[in-house]
Amino acid sequence: MNLSDSQTGASAPVVPRRVSAMEAVLTHLRHAIERGEYAIGDKLPSEAELGRRLEVSRPVLREALRALQTMGLTASRTGKGTFVISNGPVEDPTFGDYTASDLLEVRRHVELPVAGYAAVRRSAEDLDQLSHLLERMERETDTTAWVAMDTLFHLTIAQAARNPVFRKVIEEIRDALARQSAFLNELGDRREQANREHRAIVEALSDGSEPDAVAAMAHHLQRVETTLTSIVRPGPEADRTALPMQPPTEGQQE
């Protein structure tokens, strides 16, 4: 099995995209938990053992294990390892201190009016900063760098709304937004789509159109929610191909 971290750029919807190594590992472990191969309360094999069985690097494996925790399927206990705490389905993953549903609810009530205010209050400097940031995001291929710019993009729009309270709210949830953004990009292949949505927002701000800015932000947040739902509650058509994991030896503690 090809576990390359690269992804195809195929445009035909009938051609499935090639998943990253991290996504392949996550899919395998998630399905193993859902099938009961690892029951609630069981300890997962060590990182070294999982890496050997799945033939992936430690960084890739750690990203997959973090995603399992975000989905609420496992918990890490310092000095003891990673334990299964749920066999799914995951309803509401947690990003830092906040659940996905809490984030989305707050973002609808904050970022929609923020976009509207920004459309009528933004300065030429705000537009230049947003345009420059968007151009950098559209060129960026590194997920970590892109995620950092994604949160800065939303902070810049809050700044353009000329209300320090709005920016303070976005600052408060900035870490959670970054975690969610990374999660969606790794598992939902969101980057190019998000870039298009961001460009529509910037165009509405540039036009000074409050309704268009609100509509563009609403569409962006709806796509975030749709992608998140598709990840945590995949349909029956989801690829359930398991990695060629070696079975534990007889008597081995999992």
C-alpha positions as a printed NumPy array, in Angstrom:
array([[  0.   ,   0.   ,   0.   ],
       [  1.289,   3.445,  -0.923],
       [  1.412,   5.558,   2.223],
       [  2.794,   8.674,   0.578],
       [  1.762,  11.927,   2.287],
       [  1.087,  13.542,  -1.086],
       [ -2.408,  13.804,  -2.506],
       [ -3.619,  13.798,  -6.068],
       [ -5.069,  16.857,  -7.691],
       [ -7.608,  14.937,  -9.789],
       [-10.633,  17.049, -10.607],
       [-13.045,  14.316, -11.679],
       [-15.404,  13.596,  -8.784],
       [-15.578,   9.912,  -9.657],
       [-11.852,   9.476,  -9.   ],
       [-11.195,   9.14 ,  -5.25 ],
       [ -8.372,  11.253,  -3.911],
       [ -5.328,   9.472,  -2.568],
       [ -5.344,   9.668,   1.203],
       [ -2.337,  10.73 ,   3.249],
       [ -0.381,   8.261,   5.344],
       [ -1.834,   9.83 ,   8.499],
       [ -5.391,   9.448,   7.217],
       [ -4.751,   5.823,   6.261],
       [ -3.427,   5.067,   9.755],
       [ -6.313,   6.902,  11.41 ],
       [ -8.874,   5.063,   9.275],
       [ -7.327,   1.721,  10.172],
       [ -7.214,   2.4  ,  13.919],
       [-10.672,   3.953,  13.985],
       [-12.222,   0.975,  12.239],
       [-10.332,  -1.448,  14.498],
       [-11.854,   0.316,  17.499],
       [-15.339,   0.391,  15.954],
       [-15.132,  -3.332,  15.159],
       [-14.127,  -4.131,  18.726],
       [-10.592,  -5.255,  17.969],
       [ -9.666,  -2.741,  20.65 ],
       [-12.415,  -2.641,  23.268],
       [-13.245,   0.228,  25.583],
       [-10.616,   0.236,  28.318],
       [ -7.976,  -1.472,  26.178],
       [ -4.563,   0.062,  25.818],
       [ -3.321,   0.571,  22.28 ],
       [  0.081,  -0.855,  21.386],
       [  3.009,   1.499,  21.946],
       [  3.951,   4.04 ,  19.275],
       [  7.032,   1.994,  18.439],
       [  4.967,  -1.178,  18.016],
       [  2.261,   0.503,  15.941],
       [  4.869,   2.19 ,  13.771],
       [  6.543,  -1.166,  13.134],
       [  3.28 ,  -2.946,  12.312],
       [  1.913,  -0.209,  10.067],
       [  5.287,   0.712,   8.559],
       [  4.855,   4.451,   9.088],
       [  7.006,   7.102,  10.709],
       [  6.573,   8.24 ,  14.302],
       [  5.356,  11.757,  13.293],
       [  2.649,  10.276,  11.034],
       [  1.527,   7.917,  13.768],
       [  1.407,  10.662,  16.381],
       [ -0.794,  12.805,  14.145],
       [ -3.199,   9.885,  13.75 ],
       [ -3.268,   9.259,  17.501],
       [ -3.981,  12.94 ,  18.136],
       [ -6.867,  12.759,  15.679],
       [ -8.291,   9.73 ,  17.523],
       [ -8.23 ,  11.763,  20.74 ],
       [ -9.884,  14.718,  19.021],
       [-12.651,  12.384,  17.881],
       [-13.151,  11.245,  21.454],
       [-12.216,   7.615,  20.798],
       [ -9.051,   7.501,  22.907],
       [ -7.381,   9.274,  25.793],
       [ -3.683,   9.576,  26.561],
       [ -2.575,   8.899,  30.118],
       [  0.834,  10.275,  30.972],
       [  3.362,   7.534,  31.49 ],
       [  0.803,   4.806,  30.773],
       [ -0.111,   5.067,  27.099],
       [ -3.21 ,   5.55 ,  24.97 ],
       [ -6.488,   3.917,  25.986],
       [ -9.775,   3.4  ,  24.135],
       [-12.608,   5.316,  25.814],
       [-15.323,   5.041,  23.142],
       [-16.09 ,   2.931,  20.102],
       [-18.027,   5.717,  18.351],
       [-19.721,   7.042,  16.396],
       [-18.178,  10.373,  17.285],
       [-20.768,  13.118,  17.527],
       [-18.866,  16.172,  18.694],
       [-15.046,  16.216,  18.559],
       [-13.117,  18.536,  20.857],
       [-10.51 ,  21.042,  19.719],
       [ -8.492,  22.243,  22.669],
       [-10.921,  23.58 ,  25.269],
       [-14.012,  23.676,  23.051],
       [-16.233,  21.22 ,  21.213],
       [-16.85 ,  21.578,  17.501],
       [-20.541,  22.387,  18.051],
       [-19.702,  25.147,  20.528],
       [-17.181,  26.641,  18.109],
       [-19.606,  26.602,  15.197],
       [-22.395,  28.146,  17.248],
       [-20.182,  31.   ,  18.436],
       [-18.675,  31.538,  14.997],
       [-22.124,  31.943,  13.438],
       [-23.063,  34.568,  16.014],
       [-19.715,  36.384,  15.814],
       [-18.144,  35.997,  12.396],
       [-21.279,  36.701,  10.341],
       [-21.824,  40.182,  11.808],
       [-18.04 ,  40.695,  11.835],
       [-17.973,  40.124,   8.063],
       [-20.839,  42.571,   7.624],
       [-19.226,  45.287,   9.717],
       [-15.866,  44.71 ,   8.05 ],
       [-17.441,  45.249,   4.627],
       [-18.492,  48.789,   5.538],
       [-15.681,  49.713,   7.945],
       [-12.565,  48.183,   6.353],
       [ -9.715,  50.39 ,   5.276],
       [ -7.527,  50.152,   2.195],
       [ -4.777,  48.831,   4.471],
       [ -7.09 ,  46.058,   5.735],
       [ -7.846,  45.005,   2.158],
       [ -4.163,  45.026,   1.221],
       [ -3.319,  42.871,   4.224],
       [ -6.121,  40.393,   3.491],
       [ -5.247,  40.188,  -0.206],
       [ -1.563,  39.611,   0.537],
       [ -2.417,  36.971,   3.123],
       [ -4.781,  35.225,   0.729],
       [ -2.123,  35.134,  -1.992],
       [  0.324,  33.534,   0.439],
       [ -2.284,  30.963,   1.485],
       [ -3.016,  30.052,  -2.129],
       [  0.7  ,  29.363,  -2.713],
       [  1.34 ,  27.565,   0.563],
       [  1.648,  23.775,   0.52 ],
       [  2.648,  23.169,   4.143],
       [ -0.402,  22.469,   6.323],
       [  1.079,  23.936,   9.505],
       [  1.972,  27.215,   7.81 ],
       [ -1.394,  27.388,   6.069],
       [ -3.293,  26.819,   9.327],
       [ -1.391,  29.666,  11.004],
       [ -2.37 ,  31.994,   8.164],
       [ -5.96 ,  30.74 ,   8.277],
       [ -6.414,  31.908,  11.866],
       [ -4.649,  35.177,  11.06 ],
       [ -7.057,  35.679,   8.143],
       [-10.075,  35.523,  10.452],
       [ -8.388,  37.751,  13.021],
       [ -7.672,  40.328,  10.328],
       [-11.335,  40.41 ,   9.322],
       [-12.266,  40.932,  12.984],
       [ -9.762,  43.785,  13.12 ],
       [-11.353,  45.32 ,  10.021],
       [-14.732,  45.35 ,  11.805],
       [-13.297,  48.063,  14.089],
       [-14.659,  46.577,  17.301],
       [-11.982,  45.294,  19.703],
       [-14.474,  42.965,  21.4  ],
       [-14.906,  40.948,  18.212],
       [-11.157,  40.518,  17.856],
       [-10.913,  39.516,  21.517],
       [-13.48 ,  36.754,  20.988],
       [-11.586,  35.389,  17.977],
       [ -8.339,  35.586,  19.949],
       [ -9.926,  33.511,  22.729],
       [-10.827,  30.667,  20.373],
       [ -7.758,  31.017,  18.141],
       [ -6.045,  27.837,  19.356],
       [ -9.235,  25.803,  18.933],
       [ -9.75 ,  27.231,  15.449],
       [ -6.205,  26.248,  14.494],
       [ -6.705,  22.706,  15.79 ],
       [ -9.976,  22.406,  13.902],
       [ -8.433,  23.816,  10.732],
       [ -5.544,  21.337,  10.866],
       [ -7.991,  18.472,  11.5  ],
       [-10.166,  19.435,   8.51 ],
       [ -7.181,  19.898,   6.226],
       [ -5.574,  16.579,   7.136],
       [ -8.779,  14.552,   6.895],
       [-11.106,  16.618,   4.74 ],
       [ -8.767,  17.946,   2.054],
       [-10.18 ,  21.408,   2.712],
       [ -7.334,  23.718,   1.736],
       [ -8.176,  24.536,  -1.893],
       [-11.877,  24.822,  -1.155],
       [-11.195,  27.061,   1.841],
       [ -8.964,  29.278,  -0.307],
       [-11.838,  29.788,  -2.749],
       [-14.217,  30.585,   0.098],
       [-11.733,  33.034,   1.59 ],
       [-11.345,  34.752,  -1.784],
       [-15.122,  35.184,  -2.048],
       [-15.096,  36.824,   1.394],
       [-12.291,  39.193,   0.432],
       [-14.046,  40.116,  -2.819],
       [-17.227,  40.971,  -0.899],
       [-15.234,  43.077,   1.564],
       [-13.497,  44.827,  -1.304],
       [-16.871,  45.613,  -2.901],
       [-18.073,  47.009,   0.399],
       [-21.14 ,  44.776,   0.238],
       [-22.419,  43.891,   3.707],
       [-24.965,  41.26 ,   2.535],
       [-22.437,  39.623,   0.202],
       [-19.804,  39.501,   2.943],
       [-22.245,  37.92 ,   5.395],
       [-23.37 ,  35.411,   2.759],
       [-19.779,  34.509,   1.865],
       [-18.855,  33.949,   5.502],
       [-22.036,  31.934,   6.083],
       [-21.151,  29.699,   3.13 ],
       [-17.627,  29.251,   4.491],
       [-18.878,  28.195,   7.934],
       [-21.462,  25.865,   6.389],
       [-18.75 ,  24.11 ,   4.396],
       [-16.672,  23.745,   7.559],
       [-19.618,  22.092,   9.293],
       [-20.384,  19.833,   6.321],
       [-16.788,  18.628,   6.051],
       [-16.54 ,  18.04 ,   9.785],
       [-19.742,  15.993,   9.738],
       [-18.477,  13.889,   6.831],
       [-15.332,  13.067,   8.804],
       [-16.835,  12.199,  12.173],
       [-19.961,  10.482,  10.818],
       [-18.942,   8.966,   7.48 ],
       [-21.587,   7.245,   5.39 ],
       [-21.611,   3.53 ,   4.554],
       [-19.779,   4.267,   1.321],
       [-16.666,   5.389,   3.227],
       [-13.494,   3.498,   2.393],
       [-12.923,   0.874,   5.044],
       [ -9.796,  -0.676,   3.605],
       [ -7.549,  -1.64 ,   6.492],
       [ -3.806,  -1.372,   6.547],
       [ -1.883,  -4.655,   6.505],
       [ -1.348,  -4.692,  10.264],
       [  0.386,  -7.696,  11.724],
       [ -1.713,  -9.531,  14.3  ],
       [ -0.423,  -9.448,  17.885],
       [  1.48 , -12.473,  18.983],
       [ -0.295, -14.864,  21.288],
       [ -0.545, -13.517,  24.793],
       [  0.61 , -10.029,  23.776],
       [ -0.891,  -7.235,  25.891],
       [ -2.71 ,  -4.694,  23.728]])
